[in-house]
Structure formats: structure tokens, C-alpha cells
mmCIF file of C-alpha atoms and ligand atoms in Angstrom:
data_model
loop_
_atom_site.group_PDB
_atom_site.id
_atom_site.type_symbol
_atom_site.label_atom_id
_atom_site.label_comp_id
_atom_site.label_asym_id
_atom_site.label_seq_id
_atom_site.Cartn_x
_atom_site.Cartn_y
_atom_site.Cartn_z
ATOM 1 C CA MET A 1 -30.116 -47.828 27.954
ATOM 2 C CA LYS A 2 -32.485 -49.715 25.637
ATOM 3 C CA PRO A 3 -31.370 -53.198 24.578
ATOM 4 C CA LEU A 4 -29.911 -53.716 21.128
ATOM 5 C CA GLN A 5 -32.096 -55.246 18.443
ATOM 6 C CA LEU A 6 -29.549 -58.070 18.429
ATOM 7 C CA GLU A 7 -30.264 -58.761 22.086
ATOM 8 C CA LYS A 8 -33.935 -59.261 21.224
ATOM 9 C CA ARG A 9 -32.731 -62.047 18.928
ATOM 10 C CA GLY A 10 -30.744 -63.649 21.742
ATOM 11 C CA ILE A 11 -27.353 -62.326 20.559
ATOM 12 C CA ALA A 12 -25.398 -60.886 23.480
ATOM 13 C CA ALA A 13 -23.440 -58.277 21.540
ATOM 14 C CA SER A 14 -21.768 -55.324 23.248
ATOM 15 C CA ARG A 15 -23.382 -51.882 23.015
ATOM 16 C CA MET A 16 -20.457 -50.626 20.887
ATOM 17 C CA ILE A 17 -18.272 -52.195 18.209
ATOM 18 C CA MET A 18 -14.541 -52.046 17.540
ATOM 19 C CA GLY A 19 -13.996 -51.133 13.883
ATOM 20 C CA CYS A 20 -10.881 -52.763 12.481
ATOM 21 C CA MET A 21 -10.402 -50.657 9.344
ATOM 22 C CA GLY A 22 -7.322 -49.079 10.918
ATOM 23 C CA PHE A 23 -5.530 -52.391 11.480
ATOM 24 C CA GLY A 24 -2.765 -53.614 9.193
ATOM 25 C CA GLY A 25 -0.555 -50.545 8.824
ATOM 26 C CA GLY A 26 -2.550 -48.530 6.309
ATOM 27 C CA TRP A 27 -3.962 -48.711 2.782
ATOM 28 C CA ASN A 28 -0.761 -49.727 1.033
ATOM 29 C CA GLN A 29 0.985 -52.871 -0.143
ATOM 30 C CA ASN A 30 3.701 -52.671 2.516
ATOM 31 C CA PRO A 31 4.194 -55.920 4.392
ATOM 32 C CA ILE A 32 2.655 -56.258 7.848
ATOM 33 C CA THR A 33 5.152 -55.429 10.581
ATOM 34 C CA ALA A 34 5.526 -56.549 14.193
ATOM 35 C CA SER A 35 4.561 -53.020 15.181
ATOM 36 C CA ASP A 36 1.242 -53.298 13.247
ATOM 37 C CA ILE A 37 0.456 -56.482 15.186
ATOM 38 C CA LYS A 38 1.435 -54.919 18.515
ATOM 39 C CA GLN A 39 -0.722 -51.859 17.766
ATOM 40 C CA ALA A 40 -3.705 -54.107 16.976
ATOM 41 C CA HIS A 41 -3.157 -56.159 20.174
ATOM 42 C CA GLU A 42 -3.223 -52.934 22.188
ATOM 43 C CA ALA A 43 -6.406 -51.741 20.476
ATOM 44 C CA VAL A 44 -8.077 -55.130 21.068
ATOM 45 C CA ASP A 45 -7.010 -55.009 24.738
ATOM 46 C CA ALA A 46 -8.486 -51.536 25.109
ATOM 47 C CA ALA A 47 -11.722 -52.632 23.409
ATOM 48 C CA LEU A 48 -12.060 -55.706 25.635
ATOM 49 C CA SER A 49 -11.321 -53.606 28.734
ATOM 50 C CA ILE A 50 -14.400 -51.439 28.053
ATOM 51 C CA GLY A 51 -16.606 -54.461 27.443
ATOM 52 C CA ILE A 52 -16.566 -54.589 23.640
ATOM 53 C CA ASN A 53 -17.029 -58.113 22.305
ATOM 54 C CA PHE A 54 -17.850 -57.237 18.678
ATOM 55 C CA PHE A 55 -15.262 -56.626 15.941
ATOM 56 C CA ASP A 56 -16.097 -55.201 12.533
ATOM 57 C CA HIS A 57 -14.032 -56.055 9.448
ATOM 58 C CA ALA A 58 -14.366 -56.013 5.670
ATOM 59 C CA ASP A 59 -12.463 -58.058 3.133
ATOM 60 C CA ILE A 60 -11.116 -54.818 1.625
ATOM 61 C CA TYR A 61 -9.804 -53.125 4.782
ATOM 62 C CA THR A 62 -6.179 -52.170 4.232
ATOM 63 C CA PHE A 63 -6.345 -54.523 1.225
ATOM 64 C CA GLY A 64 -6.911 -57.594 3.391
ATOM 65 C CA LYS A 65 -4.165 -56.789 5.874
ATOM 66 C CA ALA A 66 -6.626 -55.855 8.658
ATOM 67 C CA GLU A 67 -8.063 -59.377 8.652
ATOM 68 C CA ILE A 68 -4.621 -60.979 8.461
ATOM 69 C CA VAL A 69 -3.478 -59.002 11.514
ATOM 70 C CA PHE A 70 -6.648 -59.952 13.372
ATOM 71 C CA GLY A 71 -6.057 -63.573 12.405
ATOM 72 C CA GLN A 72 -2.613 -63.327 13.954
ATOM 73 C CA ILE A 73 -4.151 -61.966 17.166
ATOM 74 C CA LEU A 74 -6.619 -64.864 17.270
ATOM 75 C CA LYS A 75 -3.754 -67.303 16.757
ATOM 76 C CA GLU A 76 -1.801 -65.811 19.646
ATOM 77 C CA ARG A 77 -4.857 -65.731 21.970
ATOM 78 C CA LYS A 78 -6.503 -69.097 21.686
ATOM 79 C CA ASP A 79 -9.457 -68.225 23.972
ATOM 80 C CA LEU A 80 -10.436 -65.047 22.201
ATOM 81 C CA ARG A 81 -12.406 -66.441 19.251
ATOM 82 C CA GLU A 82 -15.120 -68.029 21.374
ATOM 83 C CA SER A 83 -15.682 -64.915 23.484
ATOM 84 C CA ILE A 84 -16.201 -62.404 20.664
ATOM 85 C CA PHE A 85 -18.357 -61.780 17.613
ATOM 86 C CA ILE A 86 -16.562 -61.343 14.305
ATOM 87 C CA GLN A 87 -18.272 -59.479 11.512
ATOM 88 C CA SER A 88 -16.949 -58.929 8.008
ATOM 89 C CA LYS A 89 -18.285 -57.543 4.741
ATOM 90 C CA CYS A 90 -17.909 -58.223 1.062
ATOM 91 C CA GLY A 91 -19.173 -56.981 -2.269
ATOM 92 C CA ILE A 92 -16.804 -54.095 -3.024
ATOM 93 C CA ARG A 93 -14.181 -54.723 -5.709
ATOM 94 C CA PHE A 94 -11.332 -52.357 -6.408
ATOM 95 C CA GLU A 95 -10.147 -51.521 -9.911
ATOM 96 C CA GLU A 96 -8.304 -54.473 -11.420
ATOM 97 C CA GLY A 97 -6.818 -52.890 -14.560
ATOM 98 C CA PRO A 98 -8.226 -51.745 -17.907
ATOM 99 C CA GLY A 99 -11.862 -52.741 -18.441
ATOM 100 C CA ARG A 100 -12.184 -53.899 -14.824
ATOM 101 C CA PRO A 101 -13.283 -50.748 -12.958
ATOM 102 C CA GLY A 102 -13.931 -50.405 -9.256
ATOM 103 C CA ARG A 103 -17.369 -51.965 -8.812
ATOM 104 C CA TYR A 104 -19.800 -53.836 -6.579
ATOM 105 C CA ASP A 105 -20.347 -57.538 -7.005
ATOM 106 C CA PHE A 106 -23.113 -59.592 -5.380
ATOM 107 C CA SER A 107 -22.758 -62.516 -7.773
ATOM 108 C CA SER A 108 -22.800 -65.850 -5.975
ATOM 109 C CA ASP A 109 -19.266 -66.802 -7.027
ATOM 110 C CA TYR A 110 -17.873 -63.506 -5.863
ATOM 111 C CA ILE A 111 -19.637 -63.625 -2.471
ATOM 112 C CA SER A 112 -18.717 -67.251 -1.926
ATOM 113 C CA ASN A 113 -15.032 -66.718 -2.819
ATOM 114 C CA SER A 114 -14.918 -63.570 -0.697
ATOM 115 C CA VAL A 115 -16.108 -65.502 2.352
ATOM 116 C CA ASP A 116 -13.451 -68.163 1.766
ATOM 117 C CA GLY A 117 -10.852 -65.377 1.626
ATOM 118 C CA ILE A 118 -12.159 -63.808 4.845
ATOM 119 C CA LEU A 119 -12.047 -67.159 6.703
ATOM 120 C CA LYS A 120 -8.544 -67.843 5.435
ATOM 121 C CA ARG A 121 -7.159 -64.440 6.409
ATOM 122 C CA LEU A 122 -8.779 -64.603 9.853
ATOM 123 C CA GLY A 123 -7.800 -68.247 10.286
ATOM 124 C CA VAL A 124 -11.279 -69.225 11.499
ATOM 125 C CA GLU A 125 -13.867 -71.741 10.392
ATOM 126 C CA CYS A 126 -16.795 -69.394 10.620
ATOM 127 C CA ILE A 127 -17.686 -65.753 11.079
ATOM 128 C CA ASP A 128 -20.664 -64.561 13.107
ATOM 129 C CA PHE A 129 -21.951 -61.908 10.706
ATOM 130 C CA LEU A 130 -21.496 -61.249 6.995
ATOM 131 C CA LEU A 131 -22.710 -57.910 5.613
ATOM 132 C CA LEU A 132 -23.194 -57.020 1.954
ATOM 133 C CA HIS A 133 -21.062 -53.889 1.912
ATOM 134 C CA ARG A 134 -22.724 -51.540 -0.622
ATOM 135 C CA PRO A 135 -25.747 -52.127 -2.869
ATOM 136 C CA ASP A 136 -24.848 -53.686 -6.229
ATOM 137 C CA PRO A 137 -27.299 -52.368 -8.852
ATOM 138 C CA LEU A 138 -26.855 -55.641 -10.753
ATOM 139 C CA MET A 139 -27.757 -57.819 -7.800
ATOM 140 C CA GLU A 140 -30.179 -60.650 -8.437
ATOM 141 C CA PRO A 141 -31.972 -61.282 -5.137
ATOM 142 C CA GLU A 142 -32.588 -64.971 -5.975
ATOM 143 C CA GLU A 143 -28.866 -65.469 -6.518
ATOM 144 C CA VAL A 144 -27.992 -63.668 -3.272
ATOM 145 C CA ALA A 145 -30.562 -65.790 -1.402
ATOM 146 C CA GLU A 146 -29.050 -68.982 -2.785
ATOM 147 C CA VAL A 147 -25.456 -68.175 -1.854
ATOM 148 C CA ILE A 148 -26.551 -67.049 1.589
ATOM 149 C CA ARG A 149 -28.370 -70.339 2.090
ATOM 150 C CA GLU A 150 -25.226 -72.237 1.094
ATOM 151 C CA LEU A 151 -23.013 -70.161 3.415
ATOM 152 C CA LYS A 152 -25.386 -70.787 6.309
ATOM 153 C CA GLU A 153 -25.695 -74.524 5.616
ATOM 154 C CA SER A 154 -21.948 -74.949 5.271
ATOM 155 C CA GLY A 155 -21.518 -73.326 8.699
ATOM 156 C CA LYS A 156 -19.222 -70.609 7.300
ATOM 157 C CA VAL A 157 -21.492 -67.709 8.329
ATOM 158 C CA ARG A 158 -23.898 -67.591 11.281
ATOM 159 C CA HIS A 159 -25.935 -64.428 10.502
ATOM 160 C CA PHE A 160 -26.373 -61.977 7.626
ATOM 161 C CA GLY A 161 -26.916 -58.267 7.180
ATOM 162 C CA VAL A 162 -26.347 -55.359 4.842
ATOM 163 C CA SER A 163 -24.582 -52.033 4.844
ATOM 164 C CA ASN A 164 -25.493 -48.683 3.270
ATOM 165 C CA MET A 165 -28.890 -49.951 2.116
ATOM 166 C CA ASN A 166 -32.316 -48.366 2.189
ATOM 167 C CA ALA A 167 -35.531 -50.045 3.334
ATOM 168 C CA ALA A 168 -36.655 -51.009 -0.176
ATOM 169 C CA GLN A 169 -33.346 -52.715 -0.975
ATOM 170 C CA ILE A 170 -33.491 -54.731 2.242
ATOM 171 C CA LYS A 171 -37.127 -55.669 1.585
ATOM 172 C CA LEU A 172 -36.234 -56.817 -1.927
ATOM 173 C CA LEU A 173 -33.392 -59.041 -0.701
ATOM 174 C CA GLN A 174 -35.472 -60.306 2.195
ATOM 175 C CA SER A 175 -38.420 -61.224 0.021
ATOM 176 C CA TYR A 176 -36.286 -63.901 -1.699
ATOM 177 C CA SER A 177 -34.504 -65.250 1.362
ATOM 178 C CA ASN A 178 -35.618 -67.349 4.318
ATOM 179 C CA GLU A 179 -32.512 -66.236 6.162
ATOM 180 C CA PRO A 180 -33.170 -62.903 7.940
ATOM 181 C CA PHE A 181 -31.032 -59.825 7.253
ATOM 182 C CA ILE A 182 -30.559 -58.600 10.810
ATOM 183 C CA ILE A 183 -28.075 -55.717 10.523
ATOM 184 C CA ASN A 184 -27.854 -52.506 8.485
ATOM 185 C CA GLN A 185 -24.604 -50.541 8.842
ATOM 186 C CA LEU A 186 -24.949 -46.840 7.967
ATOM 187 C CA GLU A 187 -22.938 -43.645 8.298
ATOM 188 C CA MET A 188 -24.415 -41.761 11.257
ATOM 189 C CA SER A 189 -23.003 -39.172 13.613
ATOM 190 C CA LEU A 190 -23.644 -35.748 15.074
ATOM 191 C CA ALA A 191 -21.912 -34.394 11.951
ATOM 192 C CA LYS A 192 -23.926 -36.400 9.411
ATOM 193 C CA LEU A 193 -27.514 -35.747 10.397
ATOM 194 C CA ASP A 194 -29.567 -36.659 7.345
ATOM 195 C CA TRP A 195 -30.816 -39.854 9.053
ATOM 196 C CA LEU A 196 -32.674 -37.529 11.482
ATOM 197 C CA GLU A 197 -33.448 -34.690 9.125
ATOM 198 C CA THR A 198 -35.385 -36.848 6.686
ATOM 199 C CA GLY A 199 -37.907 -37.680 9.409
ATOM 200 C CA VAL A 200 -37.923 -34.342 11.231
ATOM 201 C CA LEU A 201 -38.525 -32.358 8.039
ATOM 202 C CA VAL A 202 -41.490 -34.312 6.691
ATOM 203 C CA ASN A 203 -43.935 -31.762 5.250
ATOM 204 C CA HIS A 204 -41.308 -28.988 5.311
ATOM 205 C CA HIS A 205 -39.661 -27.235 2.364
ATOM 206 C CA GLU A 206 -36.131 -27.761 3.755
ATOM 207 C CA ARG A 207 -36.606 -31.493 3.329
ATOM 208 C CA MET A 208 -35.212 -31.424 -0.204
ATOM 209 C CA HIS A 209 -31.762 -31.128 1.371
ATOM 210 C CA ALA A 210 -32.144 -34.321 3.413
ATOM 211 C CA HIS A 211 -30.925 -37.184 1.271
ATOM 212 C CA PHE A 212 -31.143 -40.067 3.703
ATOM 213 C CA PRO A 213 -33.536 -42.735 2.405
ATOM 214 C CA GLU A 214 -36.993 -42.217 3.752
ATOM 215 C CA ASP A 215 -38.395 -44.921 6.068
ATOM 216 C CA THR A 216 -35.081 -46.760 6.471
ATOM 217 C CA LEU A 217 -34.655 -46.052 10.166
ATOM 218 C CA ASP A 218 -38.277 -46.868 10.977
ATOM 219 C CA TYR A 219 -38.253 -49.986 8.808
ATOM 220 C CA CYS A 220 -35.166 -51.304 10.629
ATOM 221 C CA ARG A 221 -36.839 -50.620 13.969
ATOM 222 C CA LEU A 222 -40.063 -52.344 12.940
ATOM 223 C CA GLU A 223 -38.195 -55.406 11.678
ATOM 224 C CA ASN A 224 -35.724 -55.618 14.605
ATOM 225 C CA ILE A 225 -32.814 -54.931 12.266
ATOM 226 C CA GLN A 226 -29.780 -53.749 14.207
ATOM 227 C CA ILE A 227 -28.513 -50.367 13.008
ATOM 228 C CA GLN A 228 -24.749 -49.946 13.303
ATOM 229 C CA ALA A 229 -23.210 -46.474 12.896
ATOM 230 C CA TRP A 230 -19.946 -46.069 11.014
ATOM 231 C CA ALA A 231 -17.894 -42.837 11.204
ATOM 232 C CA SER A 232 -19.628 -42.367 14.547
ATOM 233 C CA LEU A 233 -16.972 -39.896 15.737
ATOM 234 C CA ALA A 234 -16.870 -38.086 12.376
ATOM 235 C CA GLN A 235 -13.092 -38.555 12.386
ATOM 236 C CA GLY A 236 -12.732 -36.377 15.463
ATOM 237 C CA LEU A 237 -14.590 -33.345 14.054
ATOM 238 C CA PHE A 238 -16.148 -32.470 17.427
ATOM 239 C CA SER A 239 -13.650 -34.203 19.694
ATOM 240 C CA GLY A 240 -10.308 -32.557 19.239
ATOM 241 C CA ARG A 241 -9.310 -32.626 15.573
ATOM 242 C CA ASN A 242 -8.049 -29.330 14.199
ATOM 243 C CA ILE A 243 -11.195 -27.549 12.964
ATOM 244 C CA ASP A 244 -9.738 -24.170 12.009
ATOM 245 C CA GLY A 245 -11.504 -23.221 8.807
ATOM 246 C CA GLU A 246 -14.644 -25.253 9.582
ATOM 247 C CA SER A 247 -18.067 -23.554 9.720
ATOM 248 C CA GLU A 248 -19.321 -21.551 12.691
ATOM 249 C CA SER A 249 -21.792 -24.334 13.606
ATOM 250 C CA VAL A 250 -19.045 -26.977 13.643
ATOM 251 C CA ARG A 251 -16.868 -24.847 15.931
ATOM 252 C CA GLU A 252 -19.841 -23.985 18.164
ATOM 253 C CA THR A 253 -20.859 -27.668 18.367
ATOM 254 C CA ALA A 254 -17.326 -28.753 19.247
ATOM 255 C CA ARG A 255 -17.374 -26.139 22.021
ATOM 256 C CA LEU A 256 -20.736 -27.384 23.305
ATOM 257 C CA VAL A 257 -19.571 -31.015 23.250
ATOM 258 C CA GLN A 258 -16.482 -30.062 25.240
ATOM 259 C CA GLU A 259 -18.540 -28.037 27.747
ATOM 260 C CA MET A 260 -20.947 -30.947 28.269
ATOM 261 C CA ALA A 261 -18.028 -33.339 28.690
ATOM 262 C CA GLU A 262 -16.497 -31.126 31.385
ATOM 263 C CA GLN A 263 -19.840 -30.776 33.204
ATOM 264 C CA LYS A 264 -20.234 -34.539 33.247
ATOM 265 C CA GLN A 265 -16.560 -35.213 33.896
ATOM 266 C CA THR A 266 -16.262 -37.351 30.840
ATOM 267 C CA SER A 267 -14.737 -37.170 27.359
ATOM 268 C CA ALA A 268 -15.964 -35.481 24.190
ATOM 269 C CA GLU A 269 -15.957 -38.920 22.522
ATOM 270 C CA ALA A 270 -18.329 -40.231 25.212
ATOM 271 C CA ILE A 271 -20.756 -37.346 24.669
ATOM 272 C CA LEU A 272 -20.836 -37.970 20.905
ATOM 273 C CA LEU A 273 -21.386 -41.700 21.239
ATOM 274 C CA ALA A 274 -23.940 -41.289 24.049
ATOM 275 C CA TRP A 275 -25.788 -38.888 21.745
ATOM 276 C CA LEU A 276 -26.062 -41.611 19.097
ATOM 277 C CA MET A 277 -27.023 -44.262 21.646
ATOM 278 C CA ARG A 278 -29.751 -42.035 23.152
ATOM 279 C CA HIS A 279 -31.793 -42.514 19.978
ATOM 280 C CA PRO A 280 -34.522 -45.130 20.550
ATOM 281 C CA ALA A 281 -33.460 -47.154 17.482
ATOM 282 C CA SER A 282 -30.733 -48.595 19.788
ATOM 283 C CA ILE A 283 -27.909 -47.653 17.443
ATOM 284 C CA GLN A 284 -24.679 -49.624 17.894
ATOM 285 C CA PRO A 285 -21.782 -47.215 17.202
ATOM 286 C CA ILE A 286 -18.577 -48.510 15.612
ATOM 287 C CA LEU A 287 -15.328 -47.016 16.906
ATOM 288 C CA GLY A 288 -12.831 -46.249 14.161
ATOM 289 C CA THR A 289 -9.955 -45.146 16.369
ATOM 290 C CA ILE A 290 -7.224 -47.658 17.123
ATOM 291 C CA ARG A 291 -5.631 -45.532 19.833
ATOM 292 C CA PRO A 292 -6.111 -47.204 23.234
ATOM 293 C CA ASP A 293 -6.617 -43.842 24.995
ATOM 294 C CA ARG A 294 -9.442 -42.845 22.599
ATOM 295 C CA ILE A 295 -11.020 -46.281 22.867
ATOM 296 C CA GLN A 296 -11.003 -45.983 26.678
ATOM 297 C CA LYS A 297 -12.496 -42.494 26.523
ATOM 298 C CA SER A 298 -15.184 -43.747 24.144
ATOM 299 C CA GLY A 299 -16.142 -46.490 26.595
ATOM 300 C CA GLU A 300 -17.389 -43.870 29.066
ATOM 301 C CA ALA A 301 -20.382 -43.397 26.761
ATOM 302 C CA MET A 302 -21.867 -46.674 27.970
ATOM 303 C CA LYS A 303 -22.413 -45.122 31.429
ATOM 304 C CA LEU A 304 -24.085 -41.949 30.141
ATOM 305 C CA THR A 305 -27.685 -41.152 29.284
ATOM 306 C CA LEU A 306 -28.284 -37.693 27.860
ATOM 307 C CA THR A 307 -31.455 -35.815 28.750
ATOM 308 C CA ARG A 308 -33.864 -34.843 25.978
ATOM 309 C CA GLU A 309 -32.684 -31.230 26.376
ATOM 310 C CA GLU A 310 -29.011 -32.173 26.075
ATOM 311 C CA TRP A 311 -29.713 -34.388 23.064
ATOM 312 C CA TYR A 312 -31.648 -31.627 21.279
ATOM 313 C CA SER A 313 -29.063 -28.949 22.168
ATOM 314 C CA LEU A 314 -26.399 -30.968 20.360
ATOM 315 C CA TYR A 315 -28.654 -31.774 17.405
ATOM 316 C CA VAL A 316 -29.815 -28.180 16.897
ATOM 317 C CA SER A 317 -26.289 -26.844 17.307
ATOM 318 C CA SER A 318 -24.913 -29.219 14.685
ATOM 319 C CA ARG A 319 -27.701 -28.576 12.165
ATOM 320 C CA GLY A 320 -26.780 -24.896 12.476
ATOM 321 C CA ARG A 321 -30.321 -23.514 12.621
ATOM 322 C CA LYS A 322 -33.412 -23.816 14.793
ATOM 323 C CA LEU A 323 -35.868 -26.621 14.167
ATOM 324 C CA PRO A 324 -38.943 -25.607 12.152
HETATM 325 N N1 LIG B 1 -19.965 -49.931 6.102
HETATM 326 C C1 LIG B 1 -19.202 -49.004 5.586
HETATM 327 O O1 LIG B 1 -19.385 -48.607 4.427
HETATM 328 C C2 LIG B 1 -18.082 -48.453 6.416
HETATM 329 C C3 LIG B 1 -17.333 -47.344 5.931
HETATM 330 C C4 LIG B 1 -16.300 -46.862 6.733
HETATM 331 C C5 LIG B 1 -16.027 -47.440 7.971
HETATM 332 N N2 LIG B 1 -16.745 -48.524 8.397
HETATM 333 C C6 LIG B 1 -16.477 -49.160 9.719
HETATM 334 O O2 LIG B 1 -16.694 -48.196 10.714
HETATM 335 C C7 LIG B 1 -15.520 -48.041 11.523
HETATM 336 C C8 LIG B 1 -15.437 -46.615 11.967
HETATM 337 O O3 LIG B 1 -15.406 -45.739 10.850
HETATM 338 P P1 LIG B 1 -14.424 -44.485 10.837
HETATM 339 O O4 LIG B 1 -13.058 -44.962 10.964
HETATM 340 O O5 LIG B 1 -14.787 -43.641 9.676
HETATM 341 O O6 LIG B 1 -14.924 -43.784 12.211
HETATM 342 P P2 LIG B 1 -14.511 -42.600 13.135
HETATM 343 O O7 LIG B 1 -14.438 -43.139 14.506
HETATM 344 O O8 LIG B 1 -15.457 -41.475 12.899
HETATM 345 O O9 LIG B 1 -13.072 -42.107 12.653
HETATM 346 C C9 LIG B 1 -11.894 -42.761 13.055
HETATM 347 C C10 LIG B 1 -10.705 -42.028 12.488
HETATM 348 O O10 LIG B 1 -10.740 -40.691 12.986
HETATM 349 C C11 LIG B 1 -9.526 -40.424 13.676
HETATM 350 N N3 LIG B 1 -9.828 -39.602 14.848
HETATM 351 C C12 LIG B 1 -10.762 -39.808 15.792
HETATM 352 N N4 LIG B 1 -10.725 -38.821 16.707
HETATM 353 C C13 LIG B 1 -9.749 -37.980 16.314
HETATM 354 C C14 LIG B 1 -9.254 -36.765 16.837
HETATM 355 N N5 LIG B 1 -9.751 -36.193 17.931
HETATM 356 N N6 LIG B 1 -8.247 -36.166 16.198
HETATM 357 C C15 LIG B 1 -7.744 -36.708 15.069
HETATM 358 N N7 LIG B 1 -8.166 -37.867 14.511
HETATM 359 C C16 LIG B 1 -9.193 -38.488 15.124
HETATM 360 C C17 LIG B 1 -8.979 -41.775 14.096
HETATM 361 O O11 LIG B 1 -7.582 -41.698 14.238
HETATM 362 P P3 LIG B 1 -6.842 -42.472 15.470
HETATM 363 O O12 LIG B 1 -6.856 -43.939 15.137
HETATM 364 O O13 LIG B 1 -5.498 -41.850 15.452
HETATM 365 O O14 LIG B 1 -7.612 -42.163 16.713
HETATM 366 C C18 LIG B 1 -9.402 -42.648 12.917
HETATM 367 O O15 LIG B 1 -8.477 -42.523 11.852
HETATM 368 C C19 LIG B 1 -14.368 -48.558 10.650
HETATM 369 O O16 LIG B 1 -13.277 -49.048 11.419
HETATM 370 C C20 LIG B 1 -15.064 -49.685 9.923
HETATM 371 O O17 LIG B 1 -15.090 -50.827 10.759
HETATM 372 C C21 LIG B 1 -17.777 -49.012 7.644
#
């Protein structure tokens, strides 16, 4: 398997990431329970057991409860912090009453306060990676550069990246900052294929249906920006979720994934993640499941390399029609 872009920068991150959006007992204001903490401990154990050393958060996950639960785990396991990478994100604001709609906010005060909140909830002095969660159309790149410089100098954040951004947006931010943006987190899976279609369909009339930003994948590869894939299992679409009522191509793809898994004596999850990791951009998939059994099954992907024929069979099946 090709090394991660992060490895090329001397960062020994695991090939897959544990996503922590499911921690904290759900998107509600209910208090955190002992069972939420136990569930998170079990998920962390499962992640560590398959070699994951990278944990993905965001200030908004379960309204802050995901980070609080993780902070509790760190408190109970004193050695853990130094052996893992912690990533969080900021920039999304929920609705805060009349005249204060849900919005994005890359103002320096907002970013700076968000990081303080993240550190407090996690109970740590610094995080390894901070990502700007979704592009703020009102962002001023000079202002972002300045707050990033301050966060780096204060030792609160070690590295920076973005999420859901295209190449031009990253270039714009980068052109004002001496600090490199080294990660771009994007939705990518065998179900959401536009990141492939936009390149495959160059000079083809079907291309109008591919909405993924042109050049983004290649730009990240050229600049050694680590691509991380969220929703990498497409919420179980091809790995066991009830898909009655889904299209013929979804049901056929789920069947093919299962058949391949049986042939290789592995899990459907492993096939789906190995499919993402087979791409030469060295994609780092994020696991969204917090079930230990699914995390373990996902870990089998790190031992698999799909052939070109297997990779294309899955791609063509999911797109639902032959390649041009
Ligand atoms: N940057 C962004 O904008 C962004 C957006 C969303 C997420 N993320 C990050 O990416 C991570 C992964 O995203 P995701 O949660 O959307 O990924 P995912 O892995 O595609 O989906 C995980 C969800 O699907 C469920 N699931 C998986 N397999 C299933 C099956 N066979 N049957 C039924 N349910 C199944 C899981 O439930 P169980 O827990 O019960 O297995 C979980 O709720 C998140 O934790 C977060 O860290 C980032």
C-alpha cells in the first residue's frame, strides 16, 4: 500500500482514522451517561487494536459532547494522549435564535475561541490537527492566516488543514499563509463517486452530472495534501444496511461487494475501504461506526490490495453503466 501523504511529511499516522461523530450519546442535549463513556472506551479499544492512532473530531459533534467524552477517556488513560493524533474542526455555527442563522465563520475571534473550547472539552494543551470545516464565503484569507499563525505560535495546534474545499479555495488560503494546509477532508465512497467521475468524464457529455470540483484530487496529490474520506462506508449502503427500495445498481453492487468479501474471506466493510485505499492518492478513510465488531471488520482492509479488475468491477457496478 502506498504511504500516506502525511508520512511523506514525517507524520506517522495510521492508514485509517476513527471518526468520533458518534460519541457522546447522540445529537441531543441529554447529559452524558456512564454508558456513553463505556461505549466510547470500547470503540477506542477496537480502533487501537486494529492499529488506528488517529481520531477525528469537530467542535460541533453531538453539540460538543463527543469531545467531552473523549476528554474523559484521555483522563482515564494517562498514556493515550502521547500515542495518538487528535484532529478537530471548527467553522460551522448552528442557528442561535432569530437573526442568527446557521452559518460558517472563519473570523479570527471565532476560530480562536473555538480552539479554546476544543482544548477545554478534550482536556489537552494542544491538538495535532485543526481543519476548517466548511468553506465560509466571507472568509478573509489574511485574517485566517493571522489566527493560524497565532495558534501555531501559542502551541495550541500543531498542523492545519481544511475540509470540503476545492483546489482554488485551498490555493487562496495557502497564498496568504506560511503555515501549510496539509489535509483536505472530503466525502468519498463507492456510493459517492463524483470525485472519480469528474476526471474520468473529461471531454464527455455525461460530465455535466459530475459535480465534484475539477482538479481538487490532482492538486492535493501534487501538493502532498492528505485526502481523508468521510462517509467512507456510505452508512452501510453496501455492507449490510437494509437496501430494499434502493436502485438496481445499489443492490447489484452490494451483492458484488459481498461476493468479493466471501472470496477473500473478509468483510464487506474491508472491501469498501480497500477500494478507497487502492486509489493512488493514498486516501485515508474515516470510520464512522462506533460498534467494535464493525471497527474490527473494517481493519481487515489494511491487509487487502484489490486488483485493477476488482477495483474497476466495483466502480462500474456502482456507477450503474459502462464507462465511455
Ligand atoms: N468533514 C465533514 O464535513 C464530515 C462530515 C461527516 C462526517 N465526518 C467524519 O467522518 C466520520 C465518518 O462519517 P460517517 O459517520 O458519515 O461515515 P460512515 O462510516 O459512512 O457511516 C457511519 C454510520 O453508518 C452506520 N452504519 C455503518 N454500517 C452500517 C450497517 N451495515 N448497517 C447499518 N448502519 C451502518 C453506523 O452505525 P453504527 O455505529 O451502528 O455502526 C454509523 O452511524 C465521522 O465520524 C466524522 O468524524 C466529517
